Coordinates of C-alpha atoms in Angstrom, one line a residue:
Chain S
M1 CA 102.4 130.0 98.7
F2 CA 103.6 131.3 102.0
V3 CA 101.8 130.3 105.2
E4 CA 100.9 133.2 107.5
P5 CA 102.4 133.1 110.9
F6 CA 100.5 131.4 113.7
R7 CA 101.2 130.6 117.4
Y8 CA 102.8 127.2 117.8
E9 CA 102.3 125.2 121.0
R10 CA 103.8 121.9 121.8
A11 CA 101.5 119.6 123.8
E12 CA 103.1 117.5 126.5
S13 CA 100.4 114.8 126.3
L14 CA 97.0 114.2 124.8
S15 CA 95.2 115.5 127.9
D16 CA 97.4 118.6 127.7
A17 CA 96.3 119.0 124.1
C18 CA 92.7 118.8 125.3
A19 CA 93.4 121.5 127.9
R20 CA 95.1 123.7 125.3
L21 CA 92.2 123.2 122.8
R22 CA 89.7 124.3 125.5
D23 CA 91.8 127.3 126.4
S24 CA 92.0 128.4 122.8
G25 CA 88.2 128.7 122.7
G26 CA 87.9 126.9 119.4
T27 CA 90.5 128.8 117.5
A28 CA 93.2 126.1 117.6
K29 CA 93.9 123.1 115.5
L30 CA 95.8 120.0 116.3
V31 CA 98.6 118.7 114.2
A32 CA 100.2 115.3 114.3
G33 CA 101.9 114.1 111.2
G34 CA 100.5 117.1 109.3
Q35 CA 100.3 115.3 106.0
S36 CA 96.8 116.7 105.3
L37 CA 96.8 119.9 107.3
L38 CA 100.1 121.3 106.1
P39 CA 99.2 120.8 102.4
M40 CA 95.9 122.6 103.0
M41 CA 97.8 125.4 104.7
N42 CA 100.4 125.6 101.8
L43 CA 97.4 125.8 99.3
G44 CA 95.8 128.6 101.3
L45 CA 92.8 126.4 102.2
V46 CA 93.3 126.7 105.9
E47 CA 94.5 129.6 108.0
L48 CA 94.8 129.4 111.7
D49 CA 95.7 131.3 114.8
V50 CA 97.0 128.6 117.0
L51 CA 98.5 125.2 116.1
I52 CA 98.9 122.6 118.9
D53 CA 101.5 120.0 118.0
V54 CA 101.0 116.5 119.3
S55 CA 103.6 114.9 117.0
R56 CA 106.2 114.6 119.7
V57 CA 103.8 113.0 122.3
T58 CA 105.1 109.5 123.0
E59 CA 101.9 108.0 124.4
A60 CA 99.1 106.8 122.1
R61 CA 101.7 105.3 119.6
G62 CA 101.8 101.7 118.6
V63 CA 99.6 98.6 118.6
V64 CA 98.8 96.4 121.5
E65 CA 96.7 93.2 121.7
E66 CA 93.9 93.2 124.2
E67 CA 91.0 90.8 124.9
G68 CA 89.2 90.5 121.5
Y69 CA 90.7 93.6 119.9
L70 CA 93.8 95.5 118.9
R71 CA 94.2 98.9 120.4
I72 CA 95.9 101.2 118.0
G73 CA 97.2 104.5 119.4
A74 CA 96.1 107.6 117.4
L75 CA 99.8 108.6 116.9
T76 CA 100.6 105.3 115.2
R77 CA 101.9 106.1 111.7
H78 CA 100.7 104.5 108.5
R79 CA 104.1 103.1 108.1
D80 CA 103.7 101.3 111.4
L81 CA 100.5 99.7 110.3
E82 CA 102.2 98.4 107.2
T83 CA 105.0 96.7 109.2
D84 CA 103.4 95.9 112.6
P85 CA 103.4 92.1 113.2
L86 CA 100.2 92.2 115.3
V87 CA 98.4 94.0 112.5
A88 CA 99.8 91.5 110.0
R89 CA 98.6 88.5 112.1
H90 CA 95.2 89.8 113.3
Q91 CA 94.0 92.4 110.9
P92 CA 95.9 92.4 107.6
L93 CA 93.1 94.5 105.9
L94 CA 94.5 97.4 107.9
A95 CA 98.0 96.9 106.6
A96 CA 96.7 96.7 103.0
A97 CA 94.7 99.9 103.5
A98 CA 97.7 101.7 104.9
R99 CA 99.8 100.7 101.9
H100 CA 97.5 102.6 99.6
V101 CA 97.9 105.9 101.5
G102 CA 99.8 108.5 99.7
N103 CA 103.5 107.8 99.1
A104 CA 106.3 106.5 101.4
R105 CA 107.0 110.0 102.7
V106 CA 103.4 110.6 103.6
R107 CA 103.2 107.2 105.3
N108 CA 106.4 108.0 107.4
R109 CA 104.7 111.0 108.9
G110 CA 101.0 110.6 108.7
T111 CA 99.1 109.1 111.6
V112 CA 96.1 106.9 112.1
G113 CA 94.3 109.5 114.3
G114 CA 95.1 112.3 111.9
S115 CA 93.6 110.5 108.9
L116 CA 90.5 109.5 110.8
A117 CA 89.9 113.0 112.3
H118 CA 90.6 114.6 109.0
A119 CA 87.8 112.4 107.5
D120 CA 88.4 112.8 103.8
P121 CA 85.5 110.8 102.3
S122 CA 87.9 108.8 100.0
A123 CA 90.6 108.2 102.5
E124 CA 91.6 104.6 103.1
L125 CA 91.7 104.3 106.9
P126 CA 88.2 105.6 107.7
L127 CA 87.0 103.1 105.1
A128 CA 89.0 100.2 106.6
M129 CA 87.8 101.1 110.2
T130 CA 84.2 101.3 109.0
C131 CA 84.4 97.9 107.4
L132 CA 86.1 96.4 110.5
G133 CA 83.5 97.9 112.9
A134 CA 86.2 99.7 114.8
E135 CA 85.5 101.9 117.9
Y136 CA 87.2 105.2 118.5
E137 CA 88.1 106.4 122.0
L138 CA 87.8 110.1 122.3
I139 CA 89.2 111.9 125.3
D140 CA 88.4 115.2 126.9
G141 CA 91.2 115.2 129.5
A142 CA 90.1 111.8 130.8
L143 CA 88.4 109.0 128.7
A144 CA 85.2 110.7 127.6
R145 CA 83.4 108.4 125.2
V146 CA 83.6 105.6 122.7
V147 CA 82.2 106.2 119.3
P148 CA 81.8 103.5 116.5
A149 CA 83.4 104.4 113.2
H150 CA 80.1 104.6 111.4
E151 CA 78.9 107.2 113.8
F152 CA 82.2 109.1 114.0
H153 CA 82.4 109.9 110.3
V154 CA 79.5 112.3 109.8
S155 CA 80.2 113.7 106.3
S156 CA 83.0 115.2 104.3
F157 CA 85.7 116.4 106.7
T158 CA 83.1 116.4 109.5
T159 CA 83.3 114.1 112.5
E160 CA 81.7 113.6 115.9
L161 CA 84.7 115.2 117.6
A162 CA 83.9 118.2 119.8
D163 CA 86.2 121.2 119.7
H164 CA 88.1 120.2 122.9
E165 CA 88.1 116.4 122.2
V166 CA 91.0 114.4 120.9
L167 CA 90.9 111.0 119.3
A168 CA 93.2 109.0 121.5
S169 CA 93.0 105.4 120.2
V170 CA 91.1 103.0 118.1
R171 CA 89.8 99.5 119.0
V172 CA 89.8 97.1 116.1
P173 CA 88.1 93.8 116.8
T174 CA 90.3 90.8 116.0
L175 CA 88.4 88.3 114.0
G176 CA 88.5 84.6 114.7
P177 CA 89.9 82.0 112.2
G178 CA 88.3 81.5 108.8
W179 CA 88.1 85.2 107.8
G180 CA 89.6 86.6 104.6
W181 CA 90.0 90.2 103.5
G182 CA 90.0 92.3 100.3
F183 CA 91.0 95.9 99.6
Q184 CA 91.1 97.6 96.2
E185 CA 90.9 101.1 94.9
V186 CA 90.8 102.9 91.7
S187 CA 92.8 106.2 91.5
R188 CA 94.3 108.2 88.7
R189 CA 97.8 107.5 89.8
P190 CA 99.3 105.4 92.5
G191 CA 99.3 107.5 95.7
D192 CA 96.4 109.7 94.8
F193 CA 93.2 109.7 96.8
A194 CA 90.9 106.9 95.6
I195 CA 88.1 107.7 93.2
V196 CA 86.4 104.8 94.8
A197 CA 87.9 102.3 97.3
A198 CA 86.4 99.1 98.7
A199 CA 87.2 96.9 101.6
A200 CA 85.7 93.5 102.5
L201 CA 85.9 90.8 105.2
V202 CA 84.4 87.4 104.6
R203 CA 84.1 84.2 106.6
T204 CA 83.5 81.1 104.6
A205 CA 82.5 77.5 105.4
G206 CA 83.0 74.9 102.7
G207 CA 83.7 77.6 100.1
E208 CA 80.4 79.4 100.9
M209 CA 80.1 82.8 102.4
V210 CA 78.7 82.6 105.9
E211 CA 79.3 86.2 107.1
S212 CA 80.6 89.3 105.2
R213 CA 81.3 92.9 105.7
V214 CA 81.8 95.2 102.7
A215 CA 82.3 99.0 102.7
L216 CA 83.0 101.7 100.1
G217 CA 85.0 105.0 100.3
G218 CA 84.7 107.8 97.8
A219 CA 81.2 106.9 96.8
S220 CA 79.4 109.1 99.4
D221 CA 80.3 111.9 101.8
R222 CA 81.7 109.3 104.2
P223 CA 82.6 105.6 104.2
I224 CA 79.4 103.5 103.8
R225 CA 78.9 99.9 104.8
L226 CA 76.8 98.0 102.2
G227 CA 74.3 96.0 104.3
A228 CA 72.1 95.1 101.4
V229 CA 75.1 93.7 99.5
E230 CA 76.2 91.7 102.5
A231 CA 72.7 90.2 102.8
S232 CA 72.6 89.3 99.1
V233 CA 75.8 87.3 99.2
T234 CA 75.1 85.0 102.1
G235 CA 75.7 81.4 100.9
A236 CA 77.4 82.6 97.7
R237 CA 80.7 81.3 96.3
A238 CA 83.3 83.7 94.8
E239 CA 82.2 82.8 91.3
D240 CA 78.5 83.6 92.1
L241 CA 79.2 87.2 93.2
E242 CA 79.0 88.8 89.7
A243 CA 75.4 87.4 89.4
R244 CA 74.3 88.1 93.0
I245 CA 75.3 91.7 93.3
G246 CA 73.2 94.3 91.5
P247 CA 73.6 98.0 91.3
V248 CA 74.7 99.3 94.8
E249 CA 71.9 101.3 96.4
G250 CA 72.2 104.1 99.0
L251 CA 75.2 105.9 97.6
D252 CA 75.5 109.6 97.0
P253 CA 78.6 110.0 94.8
V254 CA 79.8 113.4 93.5
T255 CA 81.0 114.5 90.1
D256 CA 84.4 116.2 90.2
T257 CA 87.6 116.5 88.1
N258 CA 88.5 112.9 88.7
A259 CA 85.3 111.1 87.8
T260 CA 81.5 111.6 87.2
A261 CA 79.0 110.4 89.8
E262 CA 77.9 107.8 87.2
H263 CA 81.4 106.4 86.9
R264 CA 81.7 106.2 90.7
R265 CA 78.4 104.2 90.9
R266 CA 79.8 101.8 88.3
L267 CA 83.1 101.5 90.2
A268 CA 81.2 100.9 93.4
R269 CA 79.7 97.7 92.1
V270 CA 82.8 96.5 90.3
L271 CA 85.0 97.0 93.3
A272 CA 82.5 95.5 95.7
V273 CA 82.4 92.3 93.6
R274 CA 86.2 92.2 93.4
V275 CA 87.0 92.8 97.1
L276 CA 84.4 90.2 98.1
A277 CA 85.9 87.7 95.7
D278 CA 89.4 88.4 97.0
A279 CA 88.2 88.0 100.6
C280 CA 86.4 84.8 99.7
R281 CA 89.6 83.4 98.1
R282 CA 91.7 84.3 101.1
A283 CA 89.1 82.9 103.5
D284 CA 89.2 79.6 101.6
E285 CA 93.0 79.6 101.7
A286 CA 92.9 80.2 105.5
A287 CA 90.5 77.4 106.0
Chain G
M1 CA 101.7 137.1 116.7
S2 CA 104.1 134.3 115.8
A3 CA 106.7 133.9 118.5
D4 CA 110.0 132.9 117.1
L5 CA 111.3 129.6 118.1
T6 CA 114.9 128.3 118.4
T7 CA 115.4 125.1 116.5
T8 CA 118.5 123.0 116.3
L9 CA 119.0 120.5 113.5
V10 CA 122.0 118.4 112.4
V11 CA 122.0 119.2 108.7
N12 CA 124.3 117.0 106.7
G13 CA 126.4 116.4 109.8
R14 CA 126.6 120.1 110.7
T15 CA 124.8 121.3 113.8
V16 CA 122.7 124.3 112.9
T17 CA 120.8 126.4 115.5
R18 CA 118.5 129.2 114.2
T19 CA 115.8 131.3 115.7
A20 CA 113.0 131.8 113.2
G21 CA 109.2 131.9 112.9
A22 CA 107.6 128.8 114.4
H23 CA 105.3 128.6 111.4
L24 CA 108.1 127.8 109.0
S25 CA 108.1 124.5 107.2
L26 CA 111.3 122.4 107.4
L27 CA 111.8 123.3 103.7
R28 CA 111.6 127.1 104.3
W29 CA 113.8 126.8 107.4
L30 CA 116.4 124.9 105.4
R31 CA 116.3 127.2 102.4
D32 CA 115.5 130.7 103.8
V33 CA 117.0 130.5 107.2
A34 CA 119.9 127.9 107.1
D35 CA 120.8 128.6 103.4
V36 CA 120.6 124.9 102.4
L37 CA 119.3 125.2 98.9
D38 CA 119.2 121.8 97.3
P39 CA 115.7 120.7 98.4
K40 CA 113.2 122.5 96.2
Y41 CA 109.7 123.9 96.6
A42 CA 107.2 122.7 94.0
C43 CA 103.8 121.3 94.8
G44 CA 103.4 122.2 98.5
E45 CA 101.3 119.0 98.9
G46 CA 103.8 116.3 99.5
V47 CA 103.1 114.8 96.1
C48 CA 106.0 115.7 93.9
G49 CA 109.1 114.8 96.0
A50 CA 111.2 117.8 95.0
C51 CA 111.5 118.8 98.7
A52 CA 112.4 115.3 100.0
V53 CA 115.0 115.1 102.7
L54 CA 115.9 112.3 105.2
V55 CA 114.8 113.0 108.8
D56 CA 116.6 110.6 111.1
G57 CA 117.1 108.4 108.1
E58 CA 113.5 108.4 106.8
P59 CA 112.3 110.3 103.7
V60 CA 109.8 113.0 104.3
S61 CA 108.4 115.9 102.3
S62 CA 110.0 118.9 104.0
C63 CA 107.4 121.3 102.6
I64 CA 104.7 119.6 104.8
V65 CA 106.6 119.2 108.0
L66 CA 107.3 122.1 110.3
A67 CA 110.9 122.6 111.4
A68 CA 109.6 122.9 114.9
Q69 CA 108.1 119.4 114.7
V70 CA 111.5 117.8 114.1
D71 CA 113.7 119.9 116.4
G72 CA 116.8 118.0 117.3
A73 CA 116.6 115.6 114.3
R74 CA 119.4 114.6 111.8
V75 CA 118.4 116.0 108.4
T76 CA 120.2 114.8 105.2
T77 CA 119.7 116.6 101.9
A78 CA 121.0 115.4 98.6
A79 CA 124.2 117.5 99.2
G80 CA 124.8 115.4 102.3
L81 CA 125.0 112.2 100.3
T82 CA 128.5 113.0 99.1
G83 CA 131.5 111.9 101.1
P84 CA 133.6 114.3 103.2
G85 CA 136.0 114.9 100.3
G86 CA 133.1 115.6 97.9
E87 CA 133.2 112.2 96.4
L88 CA 129.8 111.1 94.9
S89 CA 127.8 108.3 96.5
P90 CA 127.3 105.2 94.2
L91 CA 123.8 106.4 93.5
Q92 CA 124.9 110.0 92.6
R93 CA 127.6 108.5 90.4
A94 CA 125.0 106.4 88.6
F95 CA 122.7 109.4 88.1
H96 CA 125.7 111.2 86.6
E97 CA 126.7 108.3 84.3
H98 CA 123.2 107.5 83.1
H99 CA 122.3 111.2 82.6
A100 CA 119.4 110.9 85.0
A101 CA 118.7 114.6 85.1
Q102 CA 117.7 117.1 82.6
C103 CA 116.7 120.4 84.2
G104 CA 117.7 119.0 87.6
F105 CA 114.9 120.4 89.7
C106 CA 113.5 117.0 90.8
T107 CA 117.0 115.5 91.1
P108 CA 117.7 116.2 94.8
G109 CA 114.4 114.6 95.8
M110 CA 115.0 111.7 93.5
L111 CA 118.4 111.1 95.0
I112 CA 117.0 111.2 98.6
C113 CA 114.0 108.9 97.9
A114 CA 116.1 106.4 95.9
T115 CA 118.7 106.4 98.7
A116 CA 116.0 105.5 101.1
M117 CA 114.7 102.9 98.7
L118 CA 118.1 101.2 98.3
A119 CA 118.9 101.2 102.0
D120 CA 117.2 97.8 102.6
G121 CA 119.7 96.2 100.2
M122 CA 116.9 94.4 98.2
T123 CA 117.2 94.0 94.5
R124 CA 114.2 95.5 92.7
T125 CA 112.9 95.0 89.2
R126 CA 112.4 98.0 87.0
D127 CA 108.6 97.8 87.7
E128 CA 109.2 97.8 91.4
I129 CA 111.6 100.8 91.1
R130 CA 109.0 102.7 89.1
H131 CA 106.3 101.8 91.7
E132 CA 108.3 103.0 94.6
L133 CA 109.2 106.2 92.8
H134 CA 105.6 107.1 92.3
G135 CA 106.0 109.9 94.8
N136 CA 108.7 111.7 92.7
L137 CA 107.6 113.6 89.6
C138 CA 110.0 114.5 86.8
R139 CA 108.7 116.6 83.9
C140 CA 111.8 116.2 81.7
T141 CA 113.3 112.7 81.5
G142 CA 110.3 110.4 81.2
Y143 CA 111.9 108.5 84.1
Q144 CA 113.8 106.1 81.8
Q145 CA 117.3 107.3 82.8
V146 CA 116.3 107.7 86.4
V147 CA 115.2 104.0 86.5
D148 CA 118.4 103.1 84.6
A149 CA 120.5 104.8 87.2
I150 CA 118.8 103.3 90.2
E151 CA 118.9 99.9 88.7
A152 CA 122.7 100.3 88.0
A153 CA 123.3 101.7 91.5
Q154 CA 121.6 98.7 93.2
G155 CA 123.7 96.4 91.1
A156 CA 126.9 98.3 92.0
A157 CA 126.0 98.2 95.7
Q158 CA 125.3 94.5 95.5
G159 CA 128.6 93.9 93.6
A160 CA 130.4 95.9 96.2
A161 CA 128.7 94.0 99.1
Q162 CA 129.6 90.6 97.4
G163 CA 133.1 91.9 96.8
A164 CA 133.5 92.9 100.4
A165 CA 132.2 89.5 101.5
Q166 CA 134.9 87.9 99.4
G167 CA 137.5 90.3 100.6
I168 CA 137.7 92.1 97.3
P169 CA 138.4 95.9 97.6
P170 CA 135.9 98.1 95.8

């Protein structure tokens, strides 16, 4: 399928991109890696008048360590998350999530900000950020506001971003010692979007879970943190999880060509148990 | 409404400057504007790998990158893997010897992605090769011969590297 011509503009910086978005009066879209937008254009799902390219902007790229968190520039690529030593040391869950994204070619081009702003309900990074309690920094020329992941992701392909705002960076809290992580997904083929994906973080003491975070992607119209499951596993050991965790409430899965809603509900529980067990085991190893 | 854009790419070592629609993907720019025909259009989603090229040494799906986005880059297509005298790369030779192509449509992308895979010099098991090739679809071969070829090529490259270390000419 041939893409219809559009006007192409190259932004000099992220604040320049904000200005261009404002000037376009809502008709423009941003492109960074383009690994979601360009497929949608090739398939005729998106047509646009103006495309503003931020892929060559050099700011907002890479990971830096700050007091209590990692700041990840929106233009950091999935490939960078896979290989970054700070991510490996402080938040390996993110590297694991990034490894599940698409194929190597997608990970070479696709960006963190692009994936989060695209907000596919089964995408890996929005799930990992929701599990981690990350905060997104949105700019409107200057720093405009900070929005937590669970508020940013509103529903399928819908976020808190206003027309002229740009997601500039993400703050991911670094966890202290004693935490372990788990990330698993079920998909038709490696590299496909997940049917359901799950992420967990667990802190243990003496083999028992003291604190936990667990979240699911693909089971609702946005990533969902499972507060009730977290409460139910306090004090549990890895081998208790199967008995402690009942059917997962509060999900709103869809039926599509990949799976029925019922199958997704079943996967939700199975994957929640598995990622919590993985996280428990890693936390014990770290202790 | 689309202003044309002048883009310069170094394609297989040759500097190519063309003025064309800014909306063109790298793949369309290569095929329709620069007459470089070995990358192929198939899925349009970055899933199948038929359009894979190296951009500054990294594999990308050229159907989902705009040429404008990579202005100034070095682009290598499968045709650019051959030496200056037309001699095949070890991987290309292995594909030939193991009959790792049937209709050939996926082959340029397979060669590009396998070249990128082997660039780190690591030796992979057949399962690891299969896993890393999950972004390249072939509808003819069942992948057996492709995996055979890549396995043989990494062995040949290792043998050559060991030979070089011991002063043995290839």
